[in-house]
Coordinates of N, CA and C in Angstrom, one line a residue:
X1 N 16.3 26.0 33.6 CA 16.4 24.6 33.6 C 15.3 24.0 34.5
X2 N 14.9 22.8 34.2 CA 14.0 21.9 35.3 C 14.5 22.0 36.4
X3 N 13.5 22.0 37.3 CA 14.0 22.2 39.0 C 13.7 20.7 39.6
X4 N 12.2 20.3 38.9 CA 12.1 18.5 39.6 C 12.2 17.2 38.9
X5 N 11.9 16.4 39.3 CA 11.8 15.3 38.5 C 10.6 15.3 37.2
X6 N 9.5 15.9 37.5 CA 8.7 15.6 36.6 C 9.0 17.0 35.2
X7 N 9.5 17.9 35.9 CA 9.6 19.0 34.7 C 10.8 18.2 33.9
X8 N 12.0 17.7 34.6 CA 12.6 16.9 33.6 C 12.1 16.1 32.8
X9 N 11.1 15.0 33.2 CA 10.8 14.7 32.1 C 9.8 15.0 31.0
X10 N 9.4 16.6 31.6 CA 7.9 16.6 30.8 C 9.4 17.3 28.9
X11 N 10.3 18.1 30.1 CA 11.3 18.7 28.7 C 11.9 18.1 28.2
X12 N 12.0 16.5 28.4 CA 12.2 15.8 27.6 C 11.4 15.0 26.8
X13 N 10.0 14.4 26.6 CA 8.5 14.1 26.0 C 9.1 15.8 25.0
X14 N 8.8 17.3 25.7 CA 8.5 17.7 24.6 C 9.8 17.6 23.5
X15 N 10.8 17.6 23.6 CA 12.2 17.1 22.7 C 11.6 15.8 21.5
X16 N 11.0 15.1 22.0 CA 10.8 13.7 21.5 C 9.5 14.4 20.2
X17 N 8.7 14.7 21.6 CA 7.9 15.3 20.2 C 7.8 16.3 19.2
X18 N 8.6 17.3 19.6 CA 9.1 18.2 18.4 C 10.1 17.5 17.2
X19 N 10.8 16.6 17.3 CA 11.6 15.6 16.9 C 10.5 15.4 15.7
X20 N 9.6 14.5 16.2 CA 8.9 13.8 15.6 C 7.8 15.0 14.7
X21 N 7.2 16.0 15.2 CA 6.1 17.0 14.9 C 7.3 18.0 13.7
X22 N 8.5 18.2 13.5 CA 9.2 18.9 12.6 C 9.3 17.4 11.2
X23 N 9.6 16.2 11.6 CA 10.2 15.2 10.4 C 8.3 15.1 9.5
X24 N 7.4 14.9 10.4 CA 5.9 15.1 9.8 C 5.8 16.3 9.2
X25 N 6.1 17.5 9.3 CA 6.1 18.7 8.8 C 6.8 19.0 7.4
X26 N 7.9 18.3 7.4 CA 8.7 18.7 6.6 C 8.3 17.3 5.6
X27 N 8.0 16.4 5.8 CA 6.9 15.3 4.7 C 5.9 15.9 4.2
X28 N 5.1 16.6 4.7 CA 3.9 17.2 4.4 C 4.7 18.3 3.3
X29 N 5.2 19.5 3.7 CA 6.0 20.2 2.7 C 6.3 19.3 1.3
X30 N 6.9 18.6 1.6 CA 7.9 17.7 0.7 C 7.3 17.3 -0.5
X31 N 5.5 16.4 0.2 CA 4.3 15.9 -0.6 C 3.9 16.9 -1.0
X32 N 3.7 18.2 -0.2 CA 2.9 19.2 -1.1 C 3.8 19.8 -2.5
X33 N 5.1 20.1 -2.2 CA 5.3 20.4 -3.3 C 5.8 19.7 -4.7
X34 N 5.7 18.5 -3.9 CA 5.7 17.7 -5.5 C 4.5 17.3 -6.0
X35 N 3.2 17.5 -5.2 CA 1.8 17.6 -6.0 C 1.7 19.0 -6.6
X36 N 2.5 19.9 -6.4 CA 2.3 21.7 -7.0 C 3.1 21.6 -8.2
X37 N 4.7 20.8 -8.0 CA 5.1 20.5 -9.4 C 4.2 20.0 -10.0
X38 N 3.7 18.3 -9.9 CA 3.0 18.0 -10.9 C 1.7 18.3 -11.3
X39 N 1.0 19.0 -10.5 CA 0.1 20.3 -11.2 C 0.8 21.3 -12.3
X40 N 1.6 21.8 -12.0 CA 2.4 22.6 -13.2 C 3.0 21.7 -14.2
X41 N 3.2 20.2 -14.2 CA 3.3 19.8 -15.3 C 2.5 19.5 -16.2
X42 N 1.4 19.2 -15.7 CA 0.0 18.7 -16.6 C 0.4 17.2 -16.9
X43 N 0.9 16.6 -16.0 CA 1.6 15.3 -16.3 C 0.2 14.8 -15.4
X44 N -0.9 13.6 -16.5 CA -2.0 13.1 -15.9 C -1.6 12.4 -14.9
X45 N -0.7 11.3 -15.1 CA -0.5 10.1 -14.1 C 0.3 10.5 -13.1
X46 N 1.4 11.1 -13.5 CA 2.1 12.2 -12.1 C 1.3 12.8 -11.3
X47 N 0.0 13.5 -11.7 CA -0.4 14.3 -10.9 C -1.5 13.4 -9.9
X48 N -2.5 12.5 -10.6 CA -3.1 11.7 -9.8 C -2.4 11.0 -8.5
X49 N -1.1 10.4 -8.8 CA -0.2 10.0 -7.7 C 0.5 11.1 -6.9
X50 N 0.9 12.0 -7.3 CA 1.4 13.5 -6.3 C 0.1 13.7 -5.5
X51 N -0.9 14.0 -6.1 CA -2.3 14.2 -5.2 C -2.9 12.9 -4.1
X52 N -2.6 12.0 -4.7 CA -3.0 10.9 -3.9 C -2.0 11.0 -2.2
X53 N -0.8 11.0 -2.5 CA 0.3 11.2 -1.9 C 0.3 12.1 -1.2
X54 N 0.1 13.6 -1.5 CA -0.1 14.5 -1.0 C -1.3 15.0 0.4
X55 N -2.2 14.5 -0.3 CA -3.7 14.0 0.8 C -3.0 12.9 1.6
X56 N -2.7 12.1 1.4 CA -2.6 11.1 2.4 C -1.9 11.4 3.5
X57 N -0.6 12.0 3.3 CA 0.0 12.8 4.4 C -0.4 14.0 5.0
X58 N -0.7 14.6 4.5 CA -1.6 15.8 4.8 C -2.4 14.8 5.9
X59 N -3.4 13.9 5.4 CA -4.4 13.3 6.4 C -3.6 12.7 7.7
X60 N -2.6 12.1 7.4 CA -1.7 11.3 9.0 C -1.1 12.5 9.6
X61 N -0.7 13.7 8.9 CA -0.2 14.5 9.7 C -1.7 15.1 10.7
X62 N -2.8 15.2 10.4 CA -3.7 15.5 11.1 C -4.3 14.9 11.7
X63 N -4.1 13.6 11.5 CA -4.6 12.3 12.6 C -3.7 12.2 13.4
X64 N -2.5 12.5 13.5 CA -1.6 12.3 14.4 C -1.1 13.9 15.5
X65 N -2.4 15.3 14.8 CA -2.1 16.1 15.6 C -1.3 17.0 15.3
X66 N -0.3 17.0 14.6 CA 0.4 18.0 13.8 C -0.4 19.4 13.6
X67 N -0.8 18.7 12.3 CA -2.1 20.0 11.6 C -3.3 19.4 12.6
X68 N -4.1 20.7 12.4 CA -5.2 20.4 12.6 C -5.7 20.0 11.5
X69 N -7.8 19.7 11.8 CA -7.9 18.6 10.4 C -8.4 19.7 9.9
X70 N -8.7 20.7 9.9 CA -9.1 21.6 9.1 C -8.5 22.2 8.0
X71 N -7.4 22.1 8.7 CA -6.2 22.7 7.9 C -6.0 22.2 6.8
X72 N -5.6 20.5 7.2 CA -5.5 19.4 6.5 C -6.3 19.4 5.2
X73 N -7.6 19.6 5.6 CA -8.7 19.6 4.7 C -8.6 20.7 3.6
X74 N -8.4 21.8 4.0 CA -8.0 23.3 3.2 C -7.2 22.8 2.3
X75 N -5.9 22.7 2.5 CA -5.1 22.1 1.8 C -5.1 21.1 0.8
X76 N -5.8 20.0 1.4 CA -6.4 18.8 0.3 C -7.2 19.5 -1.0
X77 N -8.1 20.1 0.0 CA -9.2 20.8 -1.1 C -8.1 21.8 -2.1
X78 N -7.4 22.8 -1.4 CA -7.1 23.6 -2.3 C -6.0 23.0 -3.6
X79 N -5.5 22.5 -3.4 CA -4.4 21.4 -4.1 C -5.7 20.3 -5.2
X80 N -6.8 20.0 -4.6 CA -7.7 19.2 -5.4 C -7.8 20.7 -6.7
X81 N -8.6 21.4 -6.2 CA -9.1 22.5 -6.9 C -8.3 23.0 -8.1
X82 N -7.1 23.1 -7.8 CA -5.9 23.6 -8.6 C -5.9 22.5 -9.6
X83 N -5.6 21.3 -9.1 CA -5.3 20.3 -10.2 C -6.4 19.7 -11.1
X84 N -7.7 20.2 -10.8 CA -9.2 20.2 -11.5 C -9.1 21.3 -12.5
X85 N -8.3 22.6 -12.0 CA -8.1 23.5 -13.0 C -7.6 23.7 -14.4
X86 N -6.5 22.9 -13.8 CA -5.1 22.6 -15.0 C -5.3 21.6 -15.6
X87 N -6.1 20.7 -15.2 CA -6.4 19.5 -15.8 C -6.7 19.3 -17.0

């Protein structure tokens, strides 16, 4: 357990932000796999909006630190690539 004042609150900041860094995580999941379904459907207008959706989150999760942007970018790209394939 915290011994001072400041470790208490540093273990609580990190509470707040794991909070927040798991509910962004699990949106990112969420968007990605409903751009992977609608890649496997070949559904045109589904997929342009799953993809849109998909990157956009992906991008705030790594503007806000979560992912890194690299990551971020990997992902976008690889999800773009896939849906250029099936397309």
């Amino acid at each position: 357990m915290a011994n001072t004042k400041s470790a208490e609150k540093r273990y609580r900041q990190s509470l707040k932000r794991r909070a927040r860094n798991v509910n962004v995580r699990t949106s990112v999941k969420d968007a990605v796999k409903s751009a992977r379904e609608a890649i496997a459907s070949k559904d045109g207008s589904k997929l342009t909006d799953a993809l849109k959706a998909a990157s956009k989150t992906l991008n705030k999760a790594a503007s806000k630190g979560v992912l890194h942007k690299r990551t971020a970018a990997r992902r976008i790209s690889r999800l773009a690539k896939a849906a250029a394939k099936k397309a």
